PDB file of N, CA and C in Angstrom:
ATOM      1  N   MET P  13     122.476 162.047 120.770  1.00 74.00           N
ATOM      2  CA  MET P  13     121.058 161.869 121.011  1.00 74.00           C
ATOM      3  C   MET P  13     120.863 161.248 122.394  1.00 74.00           C
ATOM      4  N   GLU P  14     119.979 161.785 123.151  1.00 83.00           N
ATOM      5  CA  GLU P  14     119.710 161.329 124.508  1.00 83.00           C
ATOM      6  C   GLU P  14     118.825 160.085 124.482  1.00 83.00           C
ATOM      7  N   THR P  15     119.204 159.078 125.274  1.00 85.00           N
ATOM      8  CA  THR P  15     118.380 157.873 125.339  1.00 85.00           C
ATOM      9  C   THR P  15     117.427 157.963 126.520  1.00 85.00           C
ATOM     10  N   LEU P  16     116.250 157.470 126.291  1.00 86.00           N
ATOM     11  CA  LEU P  16     115.233 157.473 127.343  1.00 86.00           C
ATOM     12  C   LEU P  16     115.478 156.320 128.302  1.00 86.00           C
ATOM     13  N   PRO P  17     115.137 156.480 129.568  1.00 88.00           N
ATOM     14  CA  PRO P  17     115.289 155.372 130.511  1.00 88.00           C
ATOM     15  C   PRO P  17     114.342 154.229 130.138  1.00 88.00           C
ATOM     16  N   LYS P  18     114.811 153.019 130.366  1.00 87.00           N
ATOM     17  CA  LYS P  18     113.992 151.846 130.058  1.00 87.00           C
ATOM     18  C   LYS P  18     112.907 151.688 131.114  1.00 87.00           C
ATOM     19  N   PRO P  19     111.700 151.324 130.689  1.00 88.00           N
ATOM     20  CA  PRO P  19     110.618 151.169 131.665  1.00 88.00           C
ATOM     21  C   PRO P  19     110.863 149.947 132.556  1.00 88.00           C
ATOM     22  N   GLN P  20     110.418 150.034 133.776  1.00 93.00           N
ATOM     23  CA  GLN P  20     110.512 148.919 134.716  1.00 93.00           C
ATOM     24  C   GLN P  20     109.273 148.036 134.556  1.00 93.00           C
ATOM     25  N   LEU P  21     109.481 146.737 134.562  1.00 90.00           N
ATOM     26  CA  LEU P  21     108.355 145.808 134.480  1.00 90.00           C
ATOM     27  C   LEU P  21     107.805 145.559 135.879  1.00 90.00           C
ATOM     28  N   THR P  22     106.516 145.308 135.931  1.00 93.00           N
ATOM     29  CA  THR P  22     105.919 144.906 137.207  1.00 93.00           C
ATOM     30  C   THR P  22     106.355 143.476 137.510  1.00 93.00           C
ATOM     31  N   MET P  23     106.117 143.018 138.707  1.00 94.00           N
ATOM     32  CA  MET P  23     106.459 141.639 139.060  1.00 94.00           C
ATOM     33  C   MET P  23     105.699 140.660 138.185  1.00 94.00           C
ATOM     34  N   ALA P  24     104.435 140.958 137.913  1.00 94.00           N
ATOM     35  CA  ALA P  24     103.622 140.090 137.058  1.00 94.00           C
ATOM     36  C   ALA P  24     104.175 140.064 135.640  1.00 94.00           C
ATOM     37  N   GLN P  25     104.582 141.207 135.128  1.00 93.00           N
ATOM     38  CA  GLN P  25     105.161 141.269 133.787  1.00 93.00           C
ATOM     39  C   GLN P  25     106.486 140.510 133.722  1.00 93.00           C
ATOM     40  N   SER P  26     107.310 140.652 134.729  1.00 92.00           N
ATOM     41  CA  SER P  26     108.594 139.946 134.772  1.00 92.00           C
ATOM     42  C   SER P  26     108.385 138.434 134.799  1.00 92.00           C
ATOM     43  N   ALA P  27     107.409 137.994 135.596  1.00 93.00           N
ATOM     44  CA  ALA P  27     107.102 136.567 135.673  1.00 93.00           C
ATOM     45  C   ALA P  27     106.595 136.049 134.335  1.00 93.00           C
ATOM     46  N   ARG P  28     105.713 136.816 133.699  1.00 94.00           N
ATOM     47  CA  ARG P  28     105.172 136.410 132.395  1.00 94.00           C
ATOM     48  C   ARG P  28     106.274 136.384 131.346  1.00 94.00           C
ATOM     49  N   LYS P  29     107.174 137.363 131.376  1.00 92.00           N
ATOM     50  CA  LYS P  29     108.288 137.404 130.440  1.00 92.00           C
ATOM     51  C   LYS P  29     109.150 136.147 130.593  1.00 92.00           C
ATOM     52  N   ALA P  30     109.459 135.769 131.816  1.00 91.00           N
ATOM     53  CA  ALA P  30     110.264 134.572 132.064  1.00 91.00           C
ATOM     54  C   ALA P  30     109.563 133.327 131.529  1.00 91.00           C
ATOM     55  N   GLU P  31     108.260 133.243 131.736  1.00 92.00           N
ATOM     56  CA  GLU P  31     107.476 132.110 131.232  1.00 92.00           C
ATOM     57  C   GLU P  31     107.526 132.047 129.704  1.00 92.00           C
ATOM     58  N   LEU P  32     107.336 133.176 129.070  1.00 88.00           N
ATOM     59  CA  LEU P  32     107.350 133.230 127.604  1.00 88.00           C
ATOM     60  C   LEU P  32     108.736 132.917 127.045  1.00 88.00           C
ATOM     61  N   GLU P  33     109.770 133.380 127.720  1.00 85.00           N
ATOM     62  CA  GLU P  33     111.125 133.110 127.251  1.00 85.00           C
ATOM     63  C   GLU P  33     111.458 131.623 127.317  1.00 85.00           C
ATOM     64  N   GLU P  34     110.842 130.905 128.237  1.00 87.00           N
ATOM     65  CA  GLU P  34     111.031 129.451 128.282  1.00 87.00           C
ATOM     66  C   GLU P  34     110.463 128.796 127.022  1.00 87.00           C
ATOM     67  N   HIS P  35     109.334 129.308 126.544  1.00 81.00           N
ATOM     68  CA  HIS P  35     108.753 128.787 125.300  1.00 81.00           C
ATOM     69  C   HIS P  35     109.692 129.046 124.120  1.00 81.00           C
ATOM     70  N   VAL P  36     110.304 130.200 124.104  1.00 74.00           N
ATOM     71  CA  VAL P  36     111.237 130.525 123.025  1.00 74.00           C
ATOM     72  C   VAL P  36     112.432 129.579 123.077  1.00 74.00           C
ATOM     73  N   LYS P  37     112.949 129.296 124.264  1.00 77.00           N
ATOM     74  CA  LYS P  37     114.070 128.360 124.405  1.00 77.00           C
ATOM     75  C   LYS P  37     113.692 126.981 123.893  1.00 77.00           C
ATOM     76  N   GLU P  38     112.475 126.542 124.226  1.00 78.00           N
ATOM     77  CA  GLU P  38     111.998 125.238 123.745  1.00 78.00           C
ATOM     78  C   GLU P  38     111.947 125.213 122.219  1.00 78.00           C
ATOM     79  N   TYR P  39     111.453 126.283 121.628  1.00 72.00           N
ATOM     80  CA  TYR P  39     111.374 126.361 120.173  1.00 72.00           C
ATOM     81  C   TYR P  39     112.759 126.332 119.557  1.00 72.00           C
ATOM     82  N   ALA P  40     113.693 127.059 120.134  1.00 68.00           N
ATOM     83  CA  ALA P  40     115.043 127.122 119.592  1.00 68.00           C
ATOM     84  C   ALA P  40     115.712 125.754 119.618  1.00 68.00           C
ATOM     85  N   ALA P  41     115.402 124.934 120.607  1.00 74.00           N
ATOM     86  CA  ALA P  41     116.000 123.603 120.718  1.00 74.00           C
ATOM     87  C   ALA P  41     115.230 122.551 119.917  1.00 74.00           C
ATOM     88  N   ALA P  42     114.064 122.888 119.435  1.00 86.00           N
ATOM     89  CA  ALA P  42     113.217 121.909 118.753  1.00 86.00           C
ATOM     90  C   ALA P  42     113.860 121.358 117.483  1.00 86.00           C
ATOM     91  N   TYR P  43     114.695 122.130 116.814  1.00 86.00           N
ATOM     92  CA  TYR P  43     115.318 121.630 115.584  1.00 86.00           C
ATOM     93  C   TYR P  43     116.159 120.387 115.859  1.00 86.00           C
ATOM     94  N   GLU P  44     116.767 120.314 117.043  1.00 87.00           N
ATOM     95  CA  GLU P  44     117.573 119.143 117.386  1.00 87.00           C
ATOM     96  C   GLU P  44     116.702 117.895 117.472  1.00 87.00           C
ATOM     97  N   LYS P  45     115.559 118.006 118.129  1.00 88.00           N
ATOM     98  CA  LYS P  45     114.648 116.875 118.264  1.00 88.00           C
ATOM     99  C   LYS P  45     114.057 116.489 116.909  1.00 88.00           C
ATOM    100  N   ALA P  46     113.655 117.496 116.142  1.00 90.00           N
ATOM    101  CA  ALA P  46     113.057 117.224 114.829  1.00 90.00           C
ATOM    102  C   ALA P  46     114.078 116.570 113.903  1.00 90.00           C
ATOM    103  N   GLY P  47     115.285 117.084 113.878  1.00 91.00           N
ATOM    104  CA  GLY P  47     116.322 116.513 113.017  1.00 91.00           C
ATOM    105  C   GLY P  47     116.684 115.098 113.400  1.00 91.00           C
ATOM    106  N   ALA P  48     116.807 114.833 114.700  1.00 92.00           N
ATOM    107  CA  ALA P  48     117.120 113.484 115.164  1.00 92.00           C
ATOM    108  C   ALA P  48     115.985 112.518 114.812  1.00 92.00           C
ATOM    109  N   ALA P  49     114.744 112.974 114.955  1.00 94.00           N
ATOM    110  CA  ALA P  49     113.594 112.138 114.612  1.00 94.00           C
ATOM    111  C   ALA P  49     113.569 111.834 113.111  1.00 94.00           C
ATOM    112  N   LEU P  50     113.800 112.851 112.293  1.00 95.00           N
ATOM    113  CA  LEU P  50     113.817 112.630 110.844  1.00 95.00           C
ATOM    114  C   LEU P  50     114.939 111.684 110.432  1.00 95.00           C
ATOM    115  N   ARG P  51     116.098 111.800 111.083  1.00 95.00           N
ATOM    116  CA  ARG P  51     117.211 110.898 110.776  1.00 95.00           C
ATOM    117  C   ARG P  51     116.800 109.454 111.045  1.00 95.00           C
ATOM    118  N   GLU P  52     116.210 109.209 112.195  1.00 96.00           N
ATOM    119  CA  GLU P  52     115.814 107.841 112.533  1.00 96.00           C
ATOM    120  C   GLU P  52     114.726 107.336 111.591  1.00 96.00           C
ATOM    121  N   ILE P  53     113.758 108.183 111.280  1.00 96.00           N
ATOM    122  CA  ILE P  53     112.700 107.791 110.343  1.00 96.00           C
ATOM    123  C   ILE P  53     113.310 107.423 108.997  1.00 96.00           C
ATOM    124  N   ARG P  54     114.260 108.236 108.531  1.00 96.00           N
ATOM    125  CA  ARG P  54     114.918 107.958 107.249  1.00 96.00           C
ATOM    126  C   ARG P  54     115.767 106.706 107.314  1.00 96.00           C
ATOM    127  N   ASP P  55     116.647 106.642 108.317  1.00 96.00           N
ATOM    128  CA  ASP P  55     117.601 105.539 108.402  1.00 96.00           C
ATOM    129  C   ASP P  55     116.932 104.187 108.631  1.00 96.00           C
ATOM    130  N   GLU P  56     115.848 104.181 109.385  1.00 97.00           N
ATOM    131  CA  GLU P  56     115.148 102.927 109.687  1.00 97.00           C
ATOM    132  C   GLU P  56     114.027 102.622 108.687  1.00 97.00           C
ATOM    133  N   GLY P  57     113.831 103.512 107.722  1.00 96.00           N
ATOM    134  CA  GLY P  57     112.786 103.299 106.725  1.00 96.00           C
ATOM    135  C   GLY P  57     111.386 103.323 107.309  1.00 96.00           C
ATOM    136  N   LEU P  58     111.192 104.106 108.353  1.00 96.00           N
ATOM    137  CA  LEU P  58     109.898 104.129 109.030  1.00 96.00           C
ATOM    138  C   LEU P  58     108.811 104.863 108.251  1.00 96.00           C
ATOM    139  N   TYR P  59     109.158 105.384 107.105  1.00 94.00           N
ATOM    140  CA  TYR P  59     108.188 106.066 106.246  1.00 94.00           C
ATOM    141  C   TYR P  59     107.586 105.124 105.213  1.00 94.00           C
ATOM    142  N   THR P  60     108.155 103.925 105.064  1.00 95.00           N
ATOM    143  CA  THR P  60     107.807 103.052 103.936  1.00 95.00           C
ATOM    144  C   THR P  60     106.415 102.449 103.998  1.00 95.00           C
ATOM    145  N   ASP P  61     105.748 102.551 105.144  1.00 96.00           N
ATOM    146  CA  ASP P  61     104.384 102.042 105.208  1.00 96.00           C
ATOM    147  C   ASP P  61     103.405 102.934 104.461  1.00 96.00           C
ATOM    148  N   GLU P  62     103.790 104.204 104.238  1.00 95.00           N
ATOM    149  CA  GLU P  62     102.908 105.146 103.559  1.00 95.00           C
ATOM    150  C   GLU P  62     103.506 105.749 102.290  1.00 95.00           C
ATOM    151  N   PHE P  63     104.845 105.811 102.226  1.00 95.00           N
ATOM    152  CA  PHE P  63     105.497 106.527 101.128  1.00 95.00           C
ATOM    153  C   PHE P  63     106.621 105.684 100.530  1.00 95.00           C
ATOM    154  N   ASP P  64     106.877 105.918  99.246  1.00 95.00           N
ATOM    155  CA  ASP P  64     107.940 105.172  98.566  1.00 95.00           C
ATOM    156  C   ASP P  64     109.325 105.710  98.884  1.00 95.00           C
ATOM    157  N   THR P  65     109.425 107.007  99.104  1.00 96.00           N
ATOM    158  CA  THR P  65     110.733 107.616  99.344  1.00 96.00           C
ATOM    159  C   THR P  65     110.667 108.571 100.534  1.00 96.00           C
ATOM    160  N   PHE P  66     111.822 108.843 101.105  1.00 96.00           N
ATOM    161  CA  PHE P  66     111.915 109.816 102.183  1.00 96.00           C
ATOM    162  C   PHE P  66     111.530 111.203 101.676  1.00 96.00           C
ATOM    163  N   GLU P  67     111.859 111.484 100.431  1.00 96.00           N
ATOM    164  CA  GLU P  67     111.522 112.770  99.828  1.00 96.00           C
ATOM    165  C   GLU P  67     110.006 112.963  99.782  1.00 96.00           C
ATOM    166  N   GLU P  68     109.275 111.902  99.369  1.00 97.00           N
ATOM    167  CA  GLU P  68     107.814 111.971  99.361  1.00 97.00           C
ATOM    168  C   GLU P  68     107.284 112.152 100.780  1.00 97.00           C
ATOM    169  N   TYR P  69     107.869 111.448 101.717  1.00 96.00           N
ATOM    170  CA  TYR P  69     107.467 111.564 103.124  1.00 96.00           C
ATOM    171  C   TYR P  69     107.569 113.009 103.602  1.00 96.00           C
ATOM    172  N   CYS P  70     108.713 113.631 103.359  1.00 95.00           N
ATOM    173  CA  CYS P  70     108.902 115.025 103.788  1.00 95.00           C
ATOM    174  C   CYS P  70     107.862 115.936 103.156  1.00 95.00           C
ATOM    175  N   SER P  71     107.681 115.763 101.861  1.00 96.00           N
ATOM    176  CA  SER P  71     106.786 116.634 101.115  1.00 96.00           C
ATOM    177  C   SER P  71     105.321 116.443 101.504  1.00 96.00           C
ATOM    178  N   GLU P  72     104.881 115.204 101.489  1.00 96.00           N
ATOM    179  CA  GLU P  72     103.461 114.948 101.686  1.00 96.00           C
ATOM    180  C   GLU P  72     103.047 114.949 103.159  1.00 96.00           C
ATOM    181  N   LYS P  73     103.913 114.480 104.030  1.00 95.00           N
ATOM    182  CA  LYS P  73     103.573 114.417 105.452  1.00 95.00           C
ATOM    183  C   LYS P  73     103.769 115.764 106.146  1.00 95.00           C
ATOM    184  N   TRP P  74     104.862 116.446 105.826  1.00 94.00           N
ATOM    185  CA  TRP P  74     105.215 117.661 106.557  1.00 94.00           C
ATOM    186  C   TRP P  74     105.180 118.935 105.729  1.00 94.00           C
ATOM    187  N   GLY P  75     104.994 118.810 104.408  1.00 94.00           N
ATOM    188  CA  GLY P  75     104.903 120.004 103.571  1.00 94.00           C
ATOM    189  C   GLY P  75     106.222 120.734 103.414  1.00 94.00           C
ATOM    190  N   VAL P  76     107.329 120.001 103.537  1.00 93.00           N
ATOM    191  CA  VAL P  76     108.651 120.596 103.349  1.00 93.00           C
ATOM    192  C   VAL P  76     109.396 119.802 102.277  1.00 93.00           C
ATOM    193  N   THR P  77     110.369 120.452 101.678  1.00 95.00           N
ATOM    194  CA  THR P  77     111.176 119.753 100.686  1.00 95.00           C
ATOM    195  C   THR P  77     112.097 118.761 101.377  1.00 95.00           C
ATOM    196  N   ALA P  78     112.572 117.793 100.618  1.00 94.00           N
ATOM    197  CA  ALA P  78     113.547 116.853 101.164  1.00 94.00           C
ATOM    198  C   ALA P  78     114.792 117.608 101.596  1.00 94.00           C
ATOM    199  N   ARG P  79     115.148 118.634 100.854  1.00 94.00           N
ATOM    200  CA  ARG P  79     116.314 119.441 101.219  1.00 94.00           C
ATOM    201  C   ARG P  79     116.153 120.018 102.622  1.00 94.00           C
ATOM    202  N   ARG P  80     114.961 120.493 102.927  1.00 92.00           N
ATOM    203  CA  ARG P  80     114.701 121.043 104.262  1.00 92.00           C
ATOM    204  C   ARG P  80     114.816 119.955 105.319  1.00 92.00           C
ATOM    205  N   GLY P  81     114.300 118.777 105.021  1.00 94.00           N
ATOM    206  CA  GLY P  81     114.436 117.655 105.944  1.00 94.00           C
ATOM    207  C   GLY P  81     115.892 117.321 106.207  1.00 94.00           C
ATOM    208  N   TYR P  82     116.684 117.294 105.146  1.00 94.00           N
ATOM    209  CA  TYR P  82     118.113 117.007 105.296  1.00 94.00           C
ATOM    210  C   TYR P  82     118.828 118.123 106.061  1.00 94.00           C
ATOM    211  N   GLN P  83     118.394 119.357 105.880  1.00 91.00           N
ATOM    212  CA  GLN P  83     118.984 120.466 106.643  1.00 91.00           C
ATOM    213  C   GLN P  83     118.756 120.269 108.135  1.00 91.00           C
ATOM    214  N   LEU P  84     117.555 119.874 108.507  1.00 90.00           N
ATOM    215  CA  LEU P  84     117.260 119.627 109.913  1.00 90.00           C
ATOM    216  C   LEU P  84     118.094 118.473 110.456  1.00 90.00           C
ATOM    217  N   ILE P  85     118.232 117.420 109.671  1.00 93.00           N
ATOM    218  CA  ILE P  85     119.051 116.271 110.076  1.00 93.00           C
ATOM    219  C   ILE P  85     120.490 116.705 110.297  1.00 93.00           C
ATOM    220  N   ASP P  86     121.039 117.447 109.340  1.00 90.00           N
ATOM    221  CA  ASP P  86     122.429 117.906 109.444  1.00 90.00           C
ATOM    222  C   ASP P  86     122.635 118.831 110.644  1.00 90.00           C
ATOM    223  N   ALA P  87     121.713 119.749 110.852  1.00 89.00           N
ATOM    224  CA  ALA P  87     121.832 120.688 111.971  1.00 89.00           C
ATOM    225  C   ALA P  87     121.795 119.950 113.302  1.00 89.00           C
ATOM    226  N   ALA P  88     120.929 118.956 113.414  1.00 89.00           N
ATOM    227  CA  ALA P  88     120.845 118.174 114.649  1.00 89.00           C
ATOM    228  C   ALA P  88     122.134 117.402 114.895  1.00 89.00           C
ATOM    229  N   GLU P  89     122.718 116.875 113.840  1.00 88.00           N
ATOM    230  CA  GLU P  89     123.977 116.140 113.975  1.00 88.00           C
ATOM    231  C   GLU P  89     125.107 117.059 114.432  1.00 88.00           C
ATOM    232  N   ILE P  90     125.183 118.238 113.870  1.00 86.00           N
ATOM    233  CA  ILE P  90     126.206 119.212 114.277  1.00 86.00           C
ATOM    234  C   ILE P  90     126.021 119.575 115.752  1.00 86.00           C
ATOM    235  N   ALA P  91     124.774 119.857 116.138  1.00 84.00           N
ATOM    236  CA  ALA P  91     124.502 120.218 117.530  1.00 84.00           C
ATOM    237  C   ALA P  91     124.888 119.084 118.473  1.00 84.00           C
ATOM    238  N   LYS P  92     124.614 117.862 118.070  1.00 85.00           N
ATOM    239  CA  LYS P  92     124.951 116.704 118.902  1.00 85.00           C
ATOM    240  C   LYS P  92     126.469 116.583 119.073  1.00 85.00           C
ATOM    241  N   ARG P  93     127.210 116.767 117.976  1.00 83.00           N
ATOM    242  CA  ARG P  93     128.673 116.672 118.044  1.00 83.00           C
ATOM    243  C   ARG P  93     129.273 117.785 118.895  1.00 83.00           C
ATOM    244  N   CYS P  94     128.681 118.958 118.883  1.00 81.00           N
ATOM    245  CA  CYS P  94     129.219 120.103 119.618  1.00 81.00           C
ATOM    246  C   CYS P  94     128.762 120.136 121.071  1.00 81.00           C
ATOM    247  N   GLU P  95     127.723 119.370 121.395  1.00 79.00           N
ATOM    248  CA  GLU P  95     127.073 119.443 122.693  1.00 79.00           C
ATOM    249  C   GLU P  95     128.013 119.390 123.906  1.00 79.00           C
ATOM    250  N   PRO P  96     129.004 118.514 123.948  1.00 74.00           N
ATOM    251  CA  PRO P  96     129.834 118.498 125.153  1.00 74.00           C
ATOM    252  C   PRO P  96     130.617 119.798 125.372  1.00 74.00           C
ATOM    253  N   MET P  97     130.910 120.495 124.280  1.00 80.00           N
ATOM    254  CA  MET P  97     131.739 121.695 124.391  1.00 80.00           C
ATOM    255  C   MET P  97     130.938 122.980 124.412  1.00 80.00           C
ATOM    256  N   VAL P  98     129.921 123.037 123.569  1.00 79.00           N
ATOM    257  CA  VAL P  98     129.157 124.268 123.418  1.00 79.00           C
ATOM    258  C   VAL P  98     127.737 123.926 122.982  1.00 79.00           C
ATOM    259  N   GLN P  99     126.784 124.723 123.432  1.00 78.00           N
ATOM    260  CA  GLN P  99     125.400 124.543 123.011  1.00 78.00           C
ATOM    261  C   GLN P  99     125.141 125.457 121.823  1.00 78.00           C
ATOM    262  N   ILE P 100     124.705 124.888 120.726  1.00 80.00           N
ATOM    263  CA  ILE P 100     124.394 125.661 119.520  1.00 80.00           C
ATOM    264  C   ILE P 100     123.015 126.289 119.719  1.00 80.00           C
ATOM    265  N   PRO P 101     122.905 127.612 119.608  1.00 76.00           N
ATOM    266  CA  PRO P 101     121.654 128.285 119.970  1.00 76.00           C
ATOM    267  C   PRO P 101     120.488 128.077 119.011  1.00 76.00           C
ATOM    268  N   ASN P 102     120.787 127.788 117.736  1.00 76.00           N
ATOM    269  CA  ASN P 102     119.694 127.632 116.782  1.00 76.00           C
ATOM    270  C   ASN P 102     120.165 126.857 115.559  1.00 76.00           C
ATOM    271  N   GLU P 103     119.205 126.489 114.738  1.00 80.00           N
ATOM    272  CA  GLU P 103     119.501 125.674 113.558  1.00 80.00           C
ATOM    273  C   GLU P 103     120.435 126.389 112.591  1.00 80.00           C
ATOM    274  N   ARG P 104     120.208 127.645 112.376  1.00 80.00           N
ATOM    275  CA  ARG P 104     121.041 128.398 111.424  1.00 80.00           C
ATOM    276  C   ARG P 104     122.513 128.356 111.844  1.00 80.00           C
ATOM    277  N   ALA P 105     122.769 128.556 113.116  1.00 82.00           N
ATOM    278  CA  ALA P 105     124.147 128.500 113.617  1.00 82.00           C
ATOM    279  C   ALA P 105     124.724 127.100 113.445  1.00 82.00           C
ATOM    280  N   ALA P 106     123.922 126.084 113.682  1.00 80.00           N
ATOM    281  CA  ALA P 106     124.388 124.701 113.520  1.00 80.00           C
ATOM    282  C   ALA P 106     124.760 124.430 112.066  1.00 80.00           C
ATOM    283  N   ARG P 107     123.914 124.853 111.147  1.00 76.00           N
ATOM    284  CA  ARG P 107     124.202 124.607 109.724  1.00 76.00           C
ATOM    285  C   ARG P 107     125.430 125.379 109.272  1.00 76.00           C
ATOM    286  N   ALA P 108     125.685 126.540 109.871  1.00 79.00           N
ATOM    287  CA  ALA P 108     126.872 127.321 109.510  1.00 79.00           C
ATOM    288  C   ALA P 108     128.152 126.572 109.876  1.00 79.00           C
ATOM    289  N   LEU P 109     128.065 125.699 110.861  1.00 78.00           N
ATOM    290  CA  LEU P 109     129.240 124.941 111.308  1.00 78.00           C
ATOM    291  C   LEU P 109     129.424 123.640 110.521  1.00 78.00           C
ATOM    292  N   ALA P 110     128.508 123.328 109.634  1.00 73.00           N
ATOM    293  CA  ALA P 110     128.520 122.056 108.920  1.00 73.00           C
ATOM    294  C   ALA P 110     129.802 121.778 108.160  1.00 73.00           C
ATOM    295  N   GLY P 111     130.469 122.795 107.651  1.00 69.00           N
ATOM    296  CA  GLY P 111     131.674 122.597 106.869  1.00 69.00           C
ATOM    297  C   GLY P 111     132.923 122.351 107.682  1.00 69.00           C
ATOM    298  N   LEU P 112     132.828 122.479 108.976  1.00 67.00           N
ATOM    299  CA  LEU P 112     134.007 122.296 109.817  1.00 67.00           C
ATOM    300  C   LEU P 112     134.336 120.822 109.997  1.00 67.00           C
ATOM    301  N   THR P 113     135.593 120.529 110.165  1.00 58.00           N
ATOM    302  CA  THR P 113     136.039 119.159 110.397  1.00 58.00           C
ATOM    303  C   THR P 113     135.626 118.730 111.811  1.00 58.00           C
ATOM    304  N   PRO P 114     135.116 117.490 111.934  1.00 59.00           N
ATOM    305  CA  PRO P 114     134.687 117.024 113.271  1.00 59.00           C
ATOM    306  C   PRO P 114     135.835 117.030 114.271  1.00 59.00           C
TER     307      PRO P 114
END
């Protein structure tokens, strides 16, 4: 089957694409910031002014299960440990590495 040539982007389209791709990169890295923040909130008990448990905090404040909160925490920790050697591209990849020995 013959493949069609790929269309060329205008300079304006190329610039806009680069701008949009930066937003995607920011989103992909956001799990690290969110997980680190949740870890500190949990570890320091910063939720106790409004909620009895971290599980309630996750559910009522953010609309996610405690399991999801812990997944973000774990993924951020994996990314932090791997950071000097390799950058983990997304949360799913980080969680896949969770079973490996540090």
